[in-house]
Amino acid sequence: MAIQWFPGHMVRAISDIKDLISDIDIVIEVLDARAPFSSCNPLLQDIIKYKKIIRLLNKSDLADDTLTREWIEYFSNSKQTVAITGDMSSTKQRSQIIKLCKSLAPHRNSFEKPLRVMISGIPNVGKSTLINQLIGKKSAKTGDIPAVTKANQCLTIADDFLIYDTPGLTWQKIHYPQIGYHLAICNSIGRNALDEDLVALYLINYLKIQHPLFLQTRYKLSVEQISLADDVILDTIGSKRGCIMAGGIINRQRAAEIIIQDFRDGRMGKISLETPKMWEEWISEAAAEAETFESE
Ligand SMILES: Nc1nc2c(ncn2[C@@H]2O[C@H](COP(=O)(O)OP(=O)(O)OP(=O)(O)O)[C@@H](O)[C@H]2O)c(=O)[nH]1
Ligand SMILES: [Mg+2]
């Protein structure tokens, strides 16, 4: 399944971000710690060119801590980038992020020359929540659906520190099917672009291989039950959760929604969907496929 989602306001958002970028000192790219590569935006790198980037692996309260540390190391391999973890469900990080921004652009420190930080990232990753934390009050609109913020907004942290909230931008074309699934599972793609049934089957398949115990515990499944086919597991969970329609038919849509929402809310445990190693393998597989295709 190829998931694609690029609503109209994002075309305008790209051009607004391009207009803004020359006035920006630092870009904070907010990533989803559960899917750091899928939540990187390839468009952004083209727009920001050589500006300093802080990659904030947000929602780390929901991600696997060991893998988050691996990703931090992976992203820190470039001189342009500083990678840190983020957890906006707590308020502890405000001063750490402000200090880091100031240390990266020490010359921007006055009313005449304020530090200008742009917050960017895919939809629903926590950009506006981060801004509210940095400001210390609810100034930017937030919500647990993708594309809440639809236009740039400049906010003031202090006279010498300005921050810009921007709309979430997704991949214009998603080249790897895994990215589409990971963004869908993490709720960064509009519902109208998804088939929840397929997304839940992908998630079940991933969990039964990587985290069988989490799946078993959450839905009280036996070892035999989690070794069955993915669609049978989905039906079993549907039946256990009372997702039954007239005539005893399992309501798969409802069962799929339950599983996806449980993952999003961290009810199965702290789970990440990708590792740096996985990505390198997928990228080289795609390159090999393209080469075979060209030589045929
Ligand atoms: N668990 C958890 N939830 C978070 C965290 N940061 C943000 N959220 C939640 O994620 C949802 C989306 O947050 P927003 O700040 O609106 O995300 P956004 O990136 O501005 O989204 P768009 O404007 O739609 O692109 C909200 O329900 C937040 O409460 C975090 O670190 N951990
Ligand atoms: Mg927002």
XYZ file of N, CA and C and ligand atoms in Angstrom, residues 58-62 86-89 122-130 141-149 165-168, ligand 1:
125
model
N 11.190 13.905 19.772
C 10.093 14.162 20.709
C 9.254 12.891 20.946
N 8.370 12.980 21.924
C 7.532 11.848 22.335
C 8.420 10.687 22.780
N 9.596 11.021 23.326
C 10.512 9.960 23.762
C 9.914 9.194 24.947
N 8.906 9.776 25.603
C 8.220 9.028 26.674
C 7.488 7.807 26.111
N 7.249 7.778 24.770
C 6.521 6.654 24.163
C 7.463 5.694 23.418
N 13.350 14.578 23.366
C 12.338 15.514 23.833
C 11.181 14.754 24.454
N 10.657 15.304 25.519
C 9.457 14.729 26.127
C 8.602 15.893 26.596
N 7.662 16.265 25.738
C 6.851 17.442 26.049
C 5.686 17.095 26.978
N 5.636 15.806 27.402
C 4.610 15.501 28.396
C 5.099 15.952 29.781
N 7.144 17.244 10.796
C 5.947 16.667 10.187
C 4.716 16.969 11.058
N 3.505 16.748 10.543
C 2.300 17.040 11.333
C 2.200 16.207 12.619
N 1.656 16.832 13.645
C 1.266 16.162 14.901
C 2.437 15.601 15.713
N 3.623 16.147 15.493
C 4.800 15.602 16.169
C 5.078 16.320 17.500
N 4.377 17.448 17.694
C 4.528 18.168 18.965
C 5.194 19.532 18.848
N 5.169 20.144 17.667
C 5.826 21.454 17.462
C 5.173 22.540 18.321
N 3.848 22.616 18.250
C 3.158 23.683 18.984
C 3.242 23.442 20.494
N 3.227 22.184 20.902
C 3.358 21.861 22.336
C 4.731 22.323 22.831
N 5.763 22.087 22.017
C 7.117 22.538 22.372
C 7.145 24.059 22.537
N -1.882 26.848 19.122
C -2.957 25.858 19.177
C -2.385 24.451 18.994
N -2.811 23.511 19.836
C -2.345 22.127 19.727
C -3.551 21.190 19.600
N -3.300 19.938 19.241
C -4.404 18.971 19.163
C -3.897 17.668 18.613
N -4.513 16.554 19.016
C -4.006 15.254 18.591
C -4.579 14.793 17.257
N -4.581 15.704 16.289
C -4.878 15.305 14.901
C -3.858 16.030 14.027
N -3.482 15.447 12.864
C -2.490 16.119 12.035
C -3.024 17.410 11.429
N -2.127 18.377 11.201
C -2.424 19.642 10.518
C -3.310 20.588 11.323
N -3.002 20.755 12.598
C -3.701 21.754 13.413
C -3.195 23.150 13.025
N -1.847 23.303 12.947
C -1.259 24.603 12.577
C -1.219 24.703 11.054
N 6.393 29.204 14.899
C 5.681 27.931 14.731
C 5.355 27.805 13.242
N 5.489 26.612 12.686
C 5.190 26.426 11.258
C 4.261 25.218 11.083
N 3.532 25.170 9.983
C 2.656 24.002 9.766
C 3.487 22.743 9.530
N 2.950 21.593 9.883
C 3.649 20.329 9.624
C 3.757 20.079 8.126
N 3.118 11.599 24.860
C 3.488 12.758 24.328
N 2.584 13.506 23.660
C 3.011 14.663 23.109
C 4.338 15.129 23.237
N 4.445 16.308 22.557
C 3.226 16.559 22.052
N 2.338 15.593 22.374
C 0.923 15.495 21.975
O 0.902 15.347 20.545
C -0.257 15.971 19.978
C 0.147 16.928 18.865
O 0.823 18.047 19.409
P 0.938 19.435 18.622
O 1.870 20.280 19.434
O -0.404 19.995 18.276
O 1.671 18.952 17.291
P 2.101 19.836 16.017
O 3.397 19.259 15.554
O 2.074 21.275 16.321
O 0.949 19.427 14.978
P 0.445 20.195 13.638
O 0.260 21.632 13.950
O -0.845 19.495 13.371
O 1.467 19.928 12.588
C -0.954 16.682 21.160
O -2.008 15.842 21.591
C 0.131 16.770 22.223
O -0.387 16.779 23.533
C 5.293 14.295 23.966
O 6.501 14.571 24.101
N 4.801 13.133 24.474
